[in-house]
Amino acid sequence: SSLIAGTRAGTVYQSQSMDARLSQLSVSSGQLSPAFDSETTSYSLTLPNSVASISVTPVVANALATLAVNGTAGTSGSASAPIALSQGPNTISVVITAPDNSTRRTYTLNVTRSAPAADLSIQIASSPVVIAGAGLTYTMTASNAGPDAAIGATVSFALPAGWTASWVCAGTGGGVCAGSGSNSVTDTVTLPANASATYTITAQVPLTANGAASAQATIAAPAGLTDGTPGNNTATASVQVQAGLAVST
């Protein structure tokens, strides 16, 4: 036990407690690994880059014990002030001082704030067949499944050689893109997590076109952002161009 009991002249007395344990420890984001246990003093957790700060809530096992989080006195059962996180490793210490004012225990949280990461993707669709000289509409959607925002991603669309087009774009979920343009697309977009930008591209097929024609769409992450699934960053729309009907005069 952390209480030392004895007798003197028939009177029971107790020393001050030497209990410097926590009974609970929680964080405002993520989960501790391993799960909290009073006797385990070292923990780790990994957070997405979007989490720029974290608070910890320690609960002392002995109500008379005191605590400090990164050197700042705290209150048992109350969240600490937000602690700013640098990208990469961060260390947070929770020091418990027992009521005897000499017994101490340090709980250490090793927090890793990940580099910015996102899952960017692009899709494109059109009719599979078109008549030479007619119009053809492509629908292209650039998306970000997160977890972090993609600020300054590049969306590109290349028309088949000799084709012309005009296009408009609208963002959803906070996505921002250029409102309109002509011919091929080279656009710098902002896509928060779970946002998208949809381009409606109205192309004019040349009268001389014939056979298969392909248009390619791509999305590229900005510098400093990791896209862990680059396989969905390119899409192709293939169309079969049929010769137009001859017009007699």
mmCIF file of N, CA and C in Angstrom, residues 105-170:
data_model
loop_
_atom_site.group_PDB
_atom_site.id
_atom_site.type_symbol
_atom_site.label_atom_id
_atom_site.label_comp_id
_atom_site.label_asym_id
_atom_site.label_seq_id
_atom_site.Cartn_x
_atom_site.Cartn_y
_atom_site.Cartn_z
ATOM 1 N N ARG A 105 6.121 10.495 -10.218
ATOM 2 C CA ARG A 105 6.051 9.561 -11.332
ATOM 3 C C ARG A 105 5.750 10.361 -12.590
ATOM 4 N N THR A 106 6.462 10.023 -13.686
ATOM 5 C CA THR A 106 6.283 10.722 -14.953
ATOM 6 C C THR A 106 5.653 9.791 -15.979
ATOM 7 N N TYR A 107 4.546 10.239 -16.546
ATOM 8 C CA TYR A 107 3.905 9.549 -17.660
ATOM 9 C C TYR A 107 4.288 10.308 -18.935
ATOM 10 N N THR A 108 4.762 9.584 -19.930
ATOM 11 C CA THR A 108 5.261 10.202 -21.159
ATOM 12 C C THR A 108 4.387 9.809 -22.345
ATOM 13 N N LEU A 109 3.968 10.817 -23.111
ATOM 14 C CA LEU A 109 3.198 10.600 -24.338
ATOM 15 C C LEU A 109 4.077 10.977 -25.519
ATOM 16 N N ASN A 110 4.344 10.022 -26.380
ATOM 17 C CA ASN A 110 5.117 10.255 -27.598
ATOM 18 C C ASN A 110 4.132 10.425 -28.749
ATOM 19 N N VAL A 111 3.950 11.665 -29.170
ATOM 20 C CA VAL A 111 2.915 12.007 -30.148
ATOM 21 C C VAL A 111 3.571 12.310 -31.489
ATOM 22 N N THR A 112 3.139 11.611 -32.527
ATOM 23 C CA THR A 112 3.644 11.869 -33.874
ATOM 24 C C THR A 112 2.554 12.545 -34.693
ATOM 25 N N ARG A 113 2.852 13.747 -35.153
ATOM 26 C CA ARG A 113 1.950 14.442 -36.077
ATOM 27 C C ARG A 113 2.419 14.146 -37.491
ATOM 28 N N SER A 114 1.588 13.458 -38.243
ATOM 29 C CA SER A 114 1.977 12.986 -39.564
ATOM 30 C C SER A 114 2.167 14.142 -40.544
ATOM 31 N N ALA A 115 2.949 13.872 -41.592
ATOM 32 C CA ALA A 115 3.050 14.825 -42.697
ATOM 33 C C ALA A 115 1.701 14.922 -43.396
ATOM 34 N N PRO A 116 1.420 16.047 -44.066
ATOM 35 C CA PRO A 116 0.140 16.174 -44.768
ATOM 36 C C PRO A 116 -0.050 15.027 -45.770
ATOM 37 N N ALA A 117 -1.246 14.469 -45.768
ATOM 38 C CA ALA A 117 -1.530 13.347 -46.663
ATOM 39 C C ALA A 117 -2.962 13.445 -47.157
ATOM 40 N N ALA A 118 -3.176 12.988 -48.372
ATOM 41 C CA ALA A 118 -4.514 13.017 -48.954
ATOM 42 C C ALA A 118 -4.617 11.919 -49.996
ATOM 43 N N ASP A 119 -5.840 11.549 -50.283
ATOM 44 C CA ASP A 119 -6.121 10.601 -51.364
ATOM 45 C C ASP A 119 -6.847 11.364 -52.463
ATOM 46 N N LEU A 120 -6.060 11.854 -53.426
ATOM 47 C CA LEU A 120 -6.632 12.577 -54.554
ATOM 48 C C LEU A 120 -7.028 11.585 -55.645
ATOM 49 N N SER A 121 -8.083 11.899 -56.351
ATOM 50 C CA SER A 121 -8.515 11.034 -57.445
ATOM 51 C C SER A 121 -9.206 11.865 -58.510
ATOM 52 N N ILE A 122 -9.302 11.277 -59.702
ATOM 53 C CA ILE A 122 -9.995 11.966 -60.783
ATOM 54 C C ILE A 122 -10.774 10.949 -61.605
ATOM 55 N N GLN A 123 -11.925 11.369 -62.070
ATOM 56 C CA GLN A 123 -12.780 10.530 -62.908
ATOM 57 C C GLN A 123 -13.241 11.354 -64.100
ATOM 58 N N ILE A 124 -13.446 10.671 -65.224
ATOM 59 C CA ILE A 124 -13.950 11.362 -66.414
ATOM 60 C C ILE A 124 -14.875 10.413 -67.171
ATOM 61 N N ALA A 125 -15.922 10.985 -67.732
ATOM 62 C CA ALA A 125 -16.899 10.173 -68.458
ATOM 63 C C ALA A 125 -17.424 10.963 -69.648
ATOM 64 N N SER A 126 -17.813 10.224 -70.682
ATOM 65 C CA SER A 126 -18.438 10.833 -71.856
ATOM 66 C C SER A 126 -19.230 9.755 -72.574
ATOM 67 N N SER A 127 -19.965 10.146 -73.594
ATOM 68 C CA SER A 127 -20.635 9.173 -74.445
ATOM 69 C C SER A 127 -19.571 8.344 -75.168
ATOM 70 N N PRO A 128 -19.801 7.057 -75.368
ATOM 71 C CA PRO A 128 -18.782 6.231 -76.040
ATOM 72 C C PRO A 128 -18.725 6.426 -77.553
ATOM 73 N N VAL A 129 -19.746 7.048 -78.126
ATOM 74 C CA VAL A 129 -19.814 7.212 -79.584
ATOM 75 C C VAL A 129 -20.248 8.641 -79.898
ATOM 76 N N VAL A 130 -19.637 9.226 -80.939
ATOM 77 C CA VAL A 130 -20.010 10.567 -81.364
ATOM 78 C C VAL A 130 -19.870 10.659 -82.875
ATOM 79 N N ILE A 131 -20.657 11.514 -83.480
ATOM 80 C CA ILE A 131 -20.591 11.742 -84.917
ATOM 81 C C ILE A 131 -19.611 12.877 -85.195
ATOM 82 N N ALA A 132 -18.784 12.697 -86.182
ATOM 83 C CA ALA A 132 -17.852 13.763 -86.564
ATOM 84 C C ALA A 132 -18.615 15.046 -86.866
ATOM 85 N N GLY A 133 -18.094 16.156 -86.351
ATOM 86 C CA GLY A 133 -18.736 17.453 -86.544
ATOM 87 C C GLY A 133 -19.743 17.796 -85.466
ATOM 88 N N ALA A 134 -20.039 16.841 -84.586
ATOM 89 C CA ALA A 134 -21.023 17.095 -83.523
ATOM 90 C C ALA A 134 -20.316 17.548 -82.238
ATOM 91 N N GLY A 135 -21.118 17.836 -81.245
ATOM 92 C CA GLY A 135 -20.574 18.187 -79.928
ATOM 93 C C GLY A 135 -20.510 16.972 -79.013
ATOM 94 N N LEU A 136 -19.618 17.017 -78.044
ATOM 95 C CA LEU A 136 -19.453 15.927 -77.081
ATOM 96 C C LEU A 136 -19.178 16.528 -75.710
ATOM 97 N N THR A 137 -19.897 16.053 -74.706
ATOM 98 C CA THR A 137 -19.717 16.570 -73.348
ATOM 99 C C THR A 137 -18.952 15.562 -72.492
ATOM 100 N N TYR A 138 -17.886 16.041 -71.881
ATOM 101 C CA TYR A 138 -17.144 15.271 -70.885
ATOM 102 C C TYR A 138 -17.502 15.800 -69.496
ATOM 103 N N THR A 139 -17.622 14.903 -68.533
ATOM 104 C CA THR A 139 -17.782 15.291 -67.131
ATOM 105 C C THR A 139 -16.572 14.767 -66.364
ATOM 106 N N MET A 140 -15.819 15.681 -65.794
ATOM 107 C CA MET A 140 -14.584 15.337 -65.076
ATOM 108 C C MET A 140 -14.703 15.797 -63.621
ATOM 109 N N THR A 141 -14.423 14.891 -62.687
ATOM 110 C CA THR A 141 -14.529 15.222 -61.268
ATOM 111 C C THR A 141 -13.220 14.921 -60.554
ATOM 112 N N ALA A 142 -12.661 15.948 -59.933
ATOM 113 C CA ALA A 142 -11.461 15.813 -59.107
ATOM 114 C C ALA A 142 -11.902 15.802 -57.643
ATOM 115 N N SER A 143 -11.411 14.827 -56.875
ATOM 116 C CA SER A 143 -11.875 14.649 -55.496
ATOM 117 C C SER A 143 -10.698 14.470 -54.545
ATOM 118 N N ASN A 144 -10.958 14.760 -53.268
ATOM 119 C CA ASN A 144 -9.984 14.535 -52.197
ATOM 120 C C ASN A 144 -10.683 13.801 -51.059
ATOM 121 N N ALA A 145 -10.266 12.549 -50.823
ATOM 122 C CA ALA A 145 -10.838 11.765 -49.732
ATOM 123 C C ALA A 145 -10.144 12.021 -48.399
ATOM 124 N N GLY A 146 -9.186 12.948 -48.372
ATOM 125 C CA GLY A 146 -8.512 13.322 -47.130
ATOM 126 C C GLY A 146 -7.411 12.351 -46.741
ATOM 127 N N PRO A 147 -6.910 12.449 -45.493
ATOM 128 C CA PRO A 147 -7.515 13.212 -44.394
ATOM 129 C C PRO A 147 -7.222 14.711 -44.393
ATOM 130 N N ASP A 148 -6.191 15.147 -45.152
ATOM 131 C CA ASP A 148 -5.807 16.557 -45.111
ATOM 132 C C ASP A 148 -6.224 17.270 -46.390
ATOM 133 N N ALA A 149 -6.203 18.591 -46.330
ATOM 134 C CA ALA A 149 -6.580 19.402 -47.485
ATOM 135 C C ALA A 149 -5.474 19.380 -48.536
ATOM 136 N N ALA A 150 -5.887 19.494 -49.793
ATOM 137 C CA ALA A 150 -4.952 19.646 -50.907
ATOM 138 C C ALA A 150 -5.096 21.072 -51.421
ATOM 139 N N ILE A 151 -4.139 21.912 -51.078
ATOM 140 C CA ILE A 151 -4.179 23.323 -51.470
ATOM 141 C C ILE A 151 -3.156 23.529 -52.578
ATOM 142 N N GLY A 152 -3.637 23.804 -53.776
ATOM 143 C CA GLY A 152 -2.740 23.989 -54.898
ATOM 144 C C GLY A 152 -2.517 22.735 -55.717
ATOM 145 N N ALA A 153 -3.454 21.777 -55.670
ATOM 146 C CA ALA A 153 -3.362 20.606 -56.544
ATOM 147 C C ALA A 153 -3.604 21.054 -57.995
ATOM 148 N N THR A 154 -3.015 20.319 -58.930
ATOM 149 C CA THR A 154 -3.152 20.662 -60.345
ATOM 150 C C THR A 154 -4.038 19.654 -61.054
ATOM 151 N N VAL A 155 -5.099 20.153 -61.688
ATOM 152 C CA VAL A 155 -6.005 19.323 -62.477
ATOM 153 C C VAL A 155 -5.758 19.626 -63.954
ATOM 154 N N SER A 156 -5.570 18.551 -64.731
ATOM 155 C CA SER A 156 -5.302 18.727 -66.164
ATOM 156 C C SER A 156 -6.240 17.848 -66.984
ATOM 157 N N PHE A 157 -6.574 18.345 -68.162
ATOM 158 C CA PHE A 157 -7.394 17.581 -69.107
ATOM 159 C C PHE A 157 -6.878 17.882 -70.501
ATOM 160 N N ALA A 158 -6.512 16.827 -71.229
ATOM 161 C CA ALA A 158 -5.982 16.996 -72.577
ATOM 162 C C ALA A 158 -6.980 16.480 -73.600
ATOM 163 N N LEU A 159 -7.434 17.361 -74.489
ATOM 164 C CA LEU A 159 -8.351 16.982 -75.562
ATOM 165 C C LEU A 159 -7.623 16.164 -76.628
ATOM 166 N N PRO A 160 -8.372 15.372 -77.404
ATOM 167 C CA PRO A 160 -7.763 14.761 -78.588
ATOM 168 C C PRO A 160 -7.224 15.863 -79.510
ATOM 169 N N ALA A 161 -6.167 15.550 -80.236
ATOM 170 C CA ALA A 161 -5.529 16.543 -81.116
ATOM 171 C C ALA A 161 -6.533 17.111 -82.115
ATOM 172 N N GLY A 162 -6.530 18.441 -82.206
ATOM 173 C CA GLY A 162 -7.379 19.117 -83.179
ATOM 174 C C GLY A 162 -8.772 19.451 -82.688
ATOM 175 N N TRP A 163 -9.133 18.991 -81.499
ATOM 176 C CA TRP A 163 -10.455 19.284 -80.968
ATOM 177 C C TRP A 163 -10.428 20.621 -80.218
ATOM 178 N N THR A 164 -11.586 21.262 -80.121
ATOM 179 C CA THR A 164 -11.729 22.476 -79.323
ATOM 180 C C THR A 164 -12.820 22.251 -78.279
ATOM 181 N N ALA A 165 -12.820 23.122 -77.273
ATOM 182 C CA ALA A 165 -13.811 22.938 -76.199
ATOM 183 C C ALA A 165 -13.935 24.209 -75.384
ATOM 184 N N SER A 166 -15.018 24.293 -74.659
ATOM 185 C CA SER A 166 -15.185 25.279 -73.587
ATOM 186 C C SER A 166 -15.615 24.508 -72.346
ATOM 187 N N TRP A 167 -15.287 25.051 -71.162
ATOM 188 C CA TRP A 167 -15.627 24.313 -69.944
ATOM 189 C C TRP A 167 -15.981 25.251 -68.807
ATOM 190 N N VAL A 168 -16.746 24.686 -67.874
ATOM 191 C CA VAL A 168 -17.082 25.388 -66.631
ATOM 192 C C VAL A 168 -16.785 24.434 -65.488
ATOM 193 N N CYS A 169 -16.576 24.991 -64.293
ATOM 194 C CA CYS A 169 -16.256 24.170 -63.125
ATOM 195 C C CYS A 169 -16.995 24.700 -61.907
ATOM 196 N N ALA A 170 -17.426 23.775 -61.058
ATOM 197 C CA ALA A 170 -18.064 24.131 -59.792
ATOM 198 C C ALA A 170 -17.527 23.214 -58.703
#
